[in-house]
PDB file of C-alpha atoms (C1' of nucleotides) in Angstrom:
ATOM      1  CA  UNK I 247     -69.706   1.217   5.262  1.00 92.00           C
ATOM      2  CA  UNK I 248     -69.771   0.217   1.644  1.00 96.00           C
ATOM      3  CA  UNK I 249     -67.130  -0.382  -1.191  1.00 98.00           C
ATOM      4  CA  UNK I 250     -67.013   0.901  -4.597  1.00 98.00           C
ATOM      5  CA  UNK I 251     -65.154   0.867  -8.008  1.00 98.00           C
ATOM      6  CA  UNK I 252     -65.075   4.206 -10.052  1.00 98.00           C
ATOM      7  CA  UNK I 253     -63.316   4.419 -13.506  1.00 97.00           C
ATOM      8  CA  UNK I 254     -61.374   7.607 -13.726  1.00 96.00           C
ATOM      9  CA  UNK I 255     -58.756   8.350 -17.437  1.00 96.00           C
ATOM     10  CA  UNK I 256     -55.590   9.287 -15.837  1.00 95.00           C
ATOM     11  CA  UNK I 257     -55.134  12.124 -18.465  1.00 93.00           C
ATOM     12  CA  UNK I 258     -58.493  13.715 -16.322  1.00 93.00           C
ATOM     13  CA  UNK I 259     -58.202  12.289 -12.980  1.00 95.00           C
ATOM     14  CA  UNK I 260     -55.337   9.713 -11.757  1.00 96.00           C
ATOM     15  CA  UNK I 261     -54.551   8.337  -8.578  1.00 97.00           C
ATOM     16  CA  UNK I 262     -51.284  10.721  -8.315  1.00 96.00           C
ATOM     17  CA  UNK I 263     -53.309  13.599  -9.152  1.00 96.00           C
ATOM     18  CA  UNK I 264     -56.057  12.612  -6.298  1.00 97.00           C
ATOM     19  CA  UNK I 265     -52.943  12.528  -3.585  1.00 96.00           C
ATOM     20  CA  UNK I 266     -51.722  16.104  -4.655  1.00 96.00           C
ATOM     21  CA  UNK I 267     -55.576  17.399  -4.919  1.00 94.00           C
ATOM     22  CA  UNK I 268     -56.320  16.180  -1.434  1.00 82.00           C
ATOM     23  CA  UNK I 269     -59.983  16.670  -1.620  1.00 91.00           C
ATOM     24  CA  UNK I 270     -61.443  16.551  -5.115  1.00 96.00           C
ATOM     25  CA  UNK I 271     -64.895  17.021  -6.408  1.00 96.00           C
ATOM     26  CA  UNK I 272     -65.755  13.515  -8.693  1.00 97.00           C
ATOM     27  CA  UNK I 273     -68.768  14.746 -11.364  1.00 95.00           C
ATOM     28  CA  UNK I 274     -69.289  14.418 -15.378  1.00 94.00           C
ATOM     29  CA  UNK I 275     -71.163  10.957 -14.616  1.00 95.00           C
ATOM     30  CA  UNK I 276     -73.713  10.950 -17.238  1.00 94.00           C
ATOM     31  CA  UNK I 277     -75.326   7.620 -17.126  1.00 93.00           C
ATOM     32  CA  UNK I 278     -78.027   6.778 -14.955  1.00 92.00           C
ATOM     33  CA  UNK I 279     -77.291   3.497 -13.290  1.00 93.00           C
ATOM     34  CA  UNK I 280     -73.979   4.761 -12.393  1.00 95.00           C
ATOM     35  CA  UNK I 281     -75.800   7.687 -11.331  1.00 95.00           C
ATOM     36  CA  UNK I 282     -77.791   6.190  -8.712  1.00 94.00           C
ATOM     37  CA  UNK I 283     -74.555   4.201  -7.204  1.00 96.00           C
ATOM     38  CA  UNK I 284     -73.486   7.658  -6.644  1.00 96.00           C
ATOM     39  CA  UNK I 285     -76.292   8.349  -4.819  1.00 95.00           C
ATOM     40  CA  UNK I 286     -76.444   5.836  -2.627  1.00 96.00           C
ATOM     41  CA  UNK I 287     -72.809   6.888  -1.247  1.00 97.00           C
ATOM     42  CA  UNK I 288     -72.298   8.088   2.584  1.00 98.00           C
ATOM     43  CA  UNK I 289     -69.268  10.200   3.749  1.00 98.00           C
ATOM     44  CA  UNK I 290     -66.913   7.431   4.545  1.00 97.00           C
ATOM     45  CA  UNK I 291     -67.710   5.020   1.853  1.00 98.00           C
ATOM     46  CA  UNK I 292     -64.152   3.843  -0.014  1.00 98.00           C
ATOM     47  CA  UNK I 293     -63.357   2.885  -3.628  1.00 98.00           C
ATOM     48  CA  UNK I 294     -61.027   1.102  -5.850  1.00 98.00           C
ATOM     49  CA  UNK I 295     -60.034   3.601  -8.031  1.00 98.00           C
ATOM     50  CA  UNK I 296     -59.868   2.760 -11.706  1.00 98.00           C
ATOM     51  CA  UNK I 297     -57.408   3.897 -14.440  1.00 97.00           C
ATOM     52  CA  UNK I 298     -59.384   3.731 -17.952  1.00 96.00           C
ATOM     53  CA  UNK I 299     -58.439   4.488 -21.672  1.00 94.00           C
ATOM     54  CA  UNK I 300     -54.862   4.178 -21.058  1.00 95.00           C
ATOM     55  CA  UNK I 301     -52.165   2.502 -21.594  1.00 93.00           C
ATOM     56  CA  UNK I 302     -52.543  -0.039 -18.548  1.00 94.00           C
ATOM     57  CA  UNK I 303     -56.020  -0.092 -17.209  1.00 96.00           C
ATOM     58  CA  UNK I 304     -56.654  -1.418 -13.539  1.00 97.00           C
ATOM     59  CA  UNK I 305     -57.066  -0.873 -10.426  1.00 98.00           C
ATOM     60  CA  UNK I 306     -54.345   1.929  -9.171  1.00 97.00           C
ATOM     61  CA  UNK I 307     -55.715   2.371  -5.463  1.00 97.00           C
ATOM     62  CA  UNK I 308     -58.250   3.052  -3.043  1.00 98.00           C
ATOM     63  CA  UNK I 309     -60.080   6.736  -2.169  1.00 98.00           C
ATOM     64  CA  UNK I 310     -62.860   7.568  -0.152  1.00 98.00           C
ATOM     65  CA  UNK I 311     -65.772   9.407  -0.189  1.00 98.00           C
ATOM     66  CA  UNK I 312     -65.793  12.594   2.036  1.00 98.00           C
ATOM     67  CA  UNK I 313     -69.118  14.119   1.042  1.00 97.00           C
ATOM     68  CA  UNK I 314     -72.459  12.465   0.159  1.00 97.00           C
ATOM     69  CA  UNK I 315     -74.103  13.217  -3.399  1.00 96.00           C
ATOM     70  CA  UNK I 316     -75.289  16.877  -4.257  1.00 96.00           C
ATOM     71  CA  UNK I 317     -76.145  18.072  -7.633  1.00 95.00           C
ATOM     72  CA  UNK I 318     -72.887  18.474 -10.023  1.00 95.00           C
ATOM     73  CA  UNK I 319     -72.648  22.008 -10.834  1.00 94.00           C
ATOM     74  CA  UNK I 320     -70.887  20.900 -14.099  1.00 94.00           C
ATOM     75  CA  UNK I 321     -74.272  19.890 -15.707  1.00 92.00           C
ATOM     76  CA  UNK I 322     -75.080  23.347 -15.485  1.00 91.00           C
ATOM     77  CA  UNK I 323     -71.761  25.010 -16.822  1.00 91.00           C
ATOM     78  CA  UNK I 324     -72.128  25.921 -20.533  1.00 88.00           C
ATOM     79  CA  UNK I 325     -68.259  25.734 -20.634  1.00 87.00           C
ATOM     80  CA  UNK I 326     -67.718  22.062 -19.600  1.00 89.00           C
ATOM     81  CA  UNK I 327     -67.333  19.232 -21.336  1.00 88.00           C
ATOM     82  CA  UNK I 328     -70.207  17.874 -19.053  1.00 90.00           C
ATOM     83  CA  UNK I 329     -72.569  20.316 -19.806  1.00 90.00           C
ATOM     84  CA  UNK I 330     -76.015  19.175 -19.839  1.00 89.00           C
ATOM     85  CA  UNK I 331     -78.673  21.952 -22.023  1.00 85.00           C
ATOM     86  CA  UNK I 332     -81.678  20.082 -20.563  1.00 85.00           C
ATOM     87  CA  UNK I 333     -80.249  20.333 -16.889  1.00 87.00           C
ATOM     88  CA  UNK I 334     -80.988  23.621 -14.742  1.00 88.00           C
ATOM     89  CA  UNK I 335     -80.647  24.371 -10.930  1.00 89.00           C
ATOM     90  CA  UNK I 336     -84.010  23.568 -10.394  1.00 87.00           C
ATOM     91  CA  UNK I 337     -83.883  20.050 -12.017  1.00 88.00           C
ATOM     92  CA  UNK I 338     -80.336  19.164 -12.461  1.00 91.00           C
ATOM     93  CA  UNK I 339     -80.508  15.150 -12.746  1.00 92.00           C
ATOM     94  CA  UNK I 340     -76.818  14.514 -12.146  1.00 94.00           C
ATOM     95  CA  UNK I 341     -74.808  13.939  -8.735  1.00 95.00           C
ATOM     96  CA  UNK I 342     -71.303  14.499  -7.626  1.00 96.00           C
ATOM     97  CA  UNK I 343     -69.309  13.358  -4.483  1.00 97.00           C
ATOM     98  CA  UNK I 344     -66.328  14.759  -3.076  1.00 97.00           C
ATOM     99  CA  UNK I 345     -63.704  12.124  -3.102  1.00 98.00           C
ATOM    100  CA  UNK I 346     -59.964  12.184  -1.794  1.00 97.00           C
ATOM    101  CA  UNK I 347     -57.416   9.893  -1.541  1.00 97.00           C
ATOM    102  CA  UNK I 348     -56.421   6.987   0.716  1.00 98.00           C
ATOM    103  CA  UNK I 349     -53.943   4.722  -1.014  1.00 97.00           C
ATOM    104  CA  UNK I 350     -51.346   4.690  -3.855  1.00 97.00           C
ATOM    105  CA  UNK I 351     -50.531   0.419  -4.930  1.00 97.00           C
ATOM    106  CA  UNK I 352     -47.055  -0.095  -5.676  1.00 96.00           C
ATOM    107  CA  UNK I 353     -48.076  -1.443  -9.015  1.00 95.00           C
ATOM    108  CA  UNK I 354     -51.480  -0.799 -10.751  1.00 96.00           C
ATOM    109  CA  UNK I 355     -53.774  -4.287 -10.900  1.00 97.00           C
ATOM    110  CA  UNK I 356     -54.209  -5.114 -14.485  1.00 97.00           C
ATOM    111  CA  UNK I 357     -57.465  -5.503 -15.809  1.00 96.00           C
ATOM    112  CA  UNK I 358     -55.796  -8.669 -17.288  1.00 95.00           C
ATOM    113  CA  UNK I 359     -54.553  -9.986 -13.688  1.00 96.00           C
ATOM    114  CA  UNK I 360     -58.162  -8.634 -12.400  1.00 97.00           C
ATOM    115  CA  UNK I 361     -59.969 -11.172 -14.379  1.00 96.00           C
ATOM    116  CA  UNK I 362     -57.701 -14.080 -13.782  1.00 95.00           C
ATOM    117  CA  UNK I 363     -59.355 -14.100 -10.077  1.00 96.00           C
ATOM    118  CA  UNK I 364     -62.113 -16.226  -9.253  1.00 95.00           C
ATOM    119  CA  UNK I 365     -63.233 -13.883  -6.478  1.00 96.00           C
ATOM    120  CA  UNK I 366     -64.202 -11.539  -8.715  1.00 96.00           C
ATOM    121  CA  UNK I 367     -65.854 -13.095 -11.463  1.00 95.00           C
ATOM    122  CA  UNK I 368     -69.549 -11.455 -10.378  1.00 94.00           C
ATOM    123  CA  UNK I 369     -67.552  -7.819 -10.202  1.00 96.00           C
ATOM    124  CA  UNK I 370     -69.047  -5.725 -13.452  1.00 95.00           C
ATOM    125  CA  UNK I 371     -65.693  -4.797 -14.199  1.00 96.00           C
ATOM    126  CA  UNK I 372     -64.702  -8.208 -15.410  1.00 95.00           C
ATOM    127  CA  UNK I 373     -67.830  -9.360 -16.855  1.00 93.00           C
ATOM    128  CA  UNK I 374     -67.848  -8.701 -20.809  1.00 88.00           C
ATOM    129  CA  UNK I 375     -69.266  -6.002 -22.761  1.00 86.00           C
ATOM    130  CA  UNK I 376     -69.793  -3.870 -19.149  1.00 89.00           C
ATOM    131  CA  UNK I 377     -68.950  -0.420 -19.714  1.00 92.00           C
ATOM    132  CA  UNK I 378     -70.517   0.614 -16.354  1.00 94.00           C
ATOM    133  CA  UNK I 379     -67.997   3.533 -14.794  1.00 96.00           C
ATOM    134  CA  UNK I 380     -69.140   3.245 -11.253  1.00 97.00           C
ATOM    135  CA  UNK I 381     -69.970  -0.050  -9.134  1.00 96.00           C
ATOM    136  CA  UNK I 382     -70.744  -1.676  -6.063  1.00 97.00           C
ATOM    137  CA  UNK I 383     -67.956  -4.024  -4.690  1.00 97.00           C
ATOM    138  CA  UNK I 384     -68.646  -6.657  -1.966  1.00 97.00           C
ATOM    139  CA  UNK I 385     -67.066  -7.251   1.146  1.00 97.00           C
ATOM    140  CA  UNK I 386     -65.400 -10.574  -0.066  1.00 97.00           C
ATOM    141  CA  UNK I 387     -64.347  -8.530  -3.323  1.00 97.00           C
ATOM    142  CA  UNK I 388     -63.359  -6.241  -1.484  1.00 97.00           C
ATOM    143  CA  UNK I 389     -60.918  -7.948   0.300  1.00 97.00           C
ATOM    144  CA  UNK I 390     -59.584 -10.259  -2.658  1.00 97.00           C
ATOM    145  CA  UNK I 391     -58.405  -7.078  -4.008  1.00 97.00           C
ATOM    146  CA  UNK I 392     -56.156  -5.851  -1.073  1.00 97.00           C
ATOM    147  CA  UNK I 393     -54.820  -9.591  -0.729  1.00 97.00           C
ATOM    148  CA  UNK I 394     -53.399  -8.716  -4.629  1.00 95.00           C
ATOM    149  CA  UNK I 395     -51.552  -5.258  -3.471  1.00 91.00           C
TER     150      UNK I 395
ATOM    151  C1'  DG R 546     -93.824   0.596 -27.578  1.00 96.27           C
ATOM    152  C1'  DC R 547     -90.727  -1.010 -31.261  1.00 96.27           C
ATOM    153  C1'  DC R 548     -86.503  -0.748 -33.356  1.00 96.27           C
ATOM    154  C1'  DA R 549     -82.978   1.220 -36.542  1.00 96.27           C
ATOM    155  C1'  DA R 550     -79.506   4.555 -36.454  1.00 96.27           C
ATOM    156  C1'  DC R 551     -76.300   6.836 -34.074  1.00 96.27           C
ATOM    157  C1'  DG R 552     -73.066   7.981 -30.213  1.00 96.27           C
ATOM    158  C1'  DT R 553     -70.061   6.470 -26.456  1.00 96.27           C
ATOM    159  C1'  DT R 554     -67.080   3.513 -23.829  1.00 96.27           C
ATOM    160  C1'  DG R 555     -63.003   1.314 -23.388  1.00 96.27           C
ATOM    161  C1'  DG R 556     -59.872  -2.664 -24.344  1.00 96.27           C
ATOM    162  C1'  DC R 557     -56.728  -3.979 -27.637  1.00 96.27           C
TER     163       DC R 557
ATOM    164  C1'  DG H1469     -57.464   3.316 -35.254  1.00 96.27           C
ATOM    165  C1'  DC H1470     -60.588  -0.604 -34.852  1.00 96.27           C
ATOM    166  C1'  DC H1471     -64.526  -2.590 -33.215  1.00 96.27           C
ATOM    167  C1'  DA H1472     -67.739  -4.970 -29.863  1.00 96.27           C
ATOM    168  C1'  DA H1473     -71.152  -3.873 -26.768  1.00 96.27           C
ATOM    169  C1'  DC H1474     -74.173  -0.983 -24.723  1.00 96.27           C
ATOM    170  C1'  DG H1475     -77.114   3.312 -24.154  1.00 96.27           C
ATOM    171  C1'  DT H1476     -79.855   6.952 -26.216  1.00 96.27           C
ATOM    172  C1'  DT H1477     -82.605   9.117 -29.661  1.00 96.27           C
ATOM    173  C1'  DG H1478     -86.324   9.707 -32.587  1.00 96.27           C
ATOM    174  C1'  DG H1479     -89.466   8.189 -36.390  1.00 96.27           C
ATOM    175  C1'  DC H1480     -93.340   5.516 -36.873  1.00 96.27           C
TER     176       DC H1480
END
DNA sequence: GCCAACGTTGGC
DNA sequence: GCCAACGTTGGC
């Protein structure tokens, strides 16, 4: 099984919302190396789940991935935000998983407190200038992280 | 293929 | 709202 970090903004997709959703679709990833993390996802995987663009980023729990990549339908959807005009059904470029949730932390890990930890200094998260929205995680990461809960 | 201009991300 | 850093676009 592998680990994995995905940014979500809470005011589209937060942790809380995740646990009332129970089983939510995760799409609208338009970059390509993030693109082919998604990809390499299997139907068990987990993830540190990310809160972004708000008013205390970090990590706010853990989800897991409960169906493998298939083409996201919103590339192809003229009426969302994530519409893509060069996608269509027959070449649609961009991949969704179906996510749901695992764990709520107490607190959220601060981006701040995130990067004060030596285990996690080769985590693309921490490293400056990375905007990358979805990432592997190690093993050893993996579990510096839940020692922090 | 180079690279300037522009757009986006995301912390602060 | 600002701005650094990165990705994408498009002219040449």
């Amino acid at each position: 099984m592998a680990y994995w970090l995905m940014k979500s903004e809470p005011d589209e997709l937060s942790i809380t919302d995740l646990a009332r959703l129970k089983n939510t679709r995760w799409d609208g990833v338009r970059n390509y190396q993030a693109r082919n993390f998604i990809r390499s996802m299997a139907e068990g995987d987990e993830f540190f789940f990310y809160h972004s663009s708000c008013p205390e980023p970090g990590i706010a729990g853990i989800a897991r991935i409960t169906a493998a990549g298939y083409p996201d339908p919103t590339a192809l959807d003229p009426d969302s935000h994530y519409f893509d005009a060069k996608a269509s059904t027959e070449k649609n470029p961009w991949t969704a998983v179906d996510v749901s949730h695992v764990e709520t932390f107490k607190k959220v890990l601060g981006l701040g407190y995130l990067k004060q930890q030596t285990a996690l200094a080769e985590l693309p998260l921490v490293q400056k200038g990375s905007r990358l929205s979805v990432m592997p995680v190690t093993a050893e990461q993996w579990v510096a992280v839940l020692a922090l809960r």
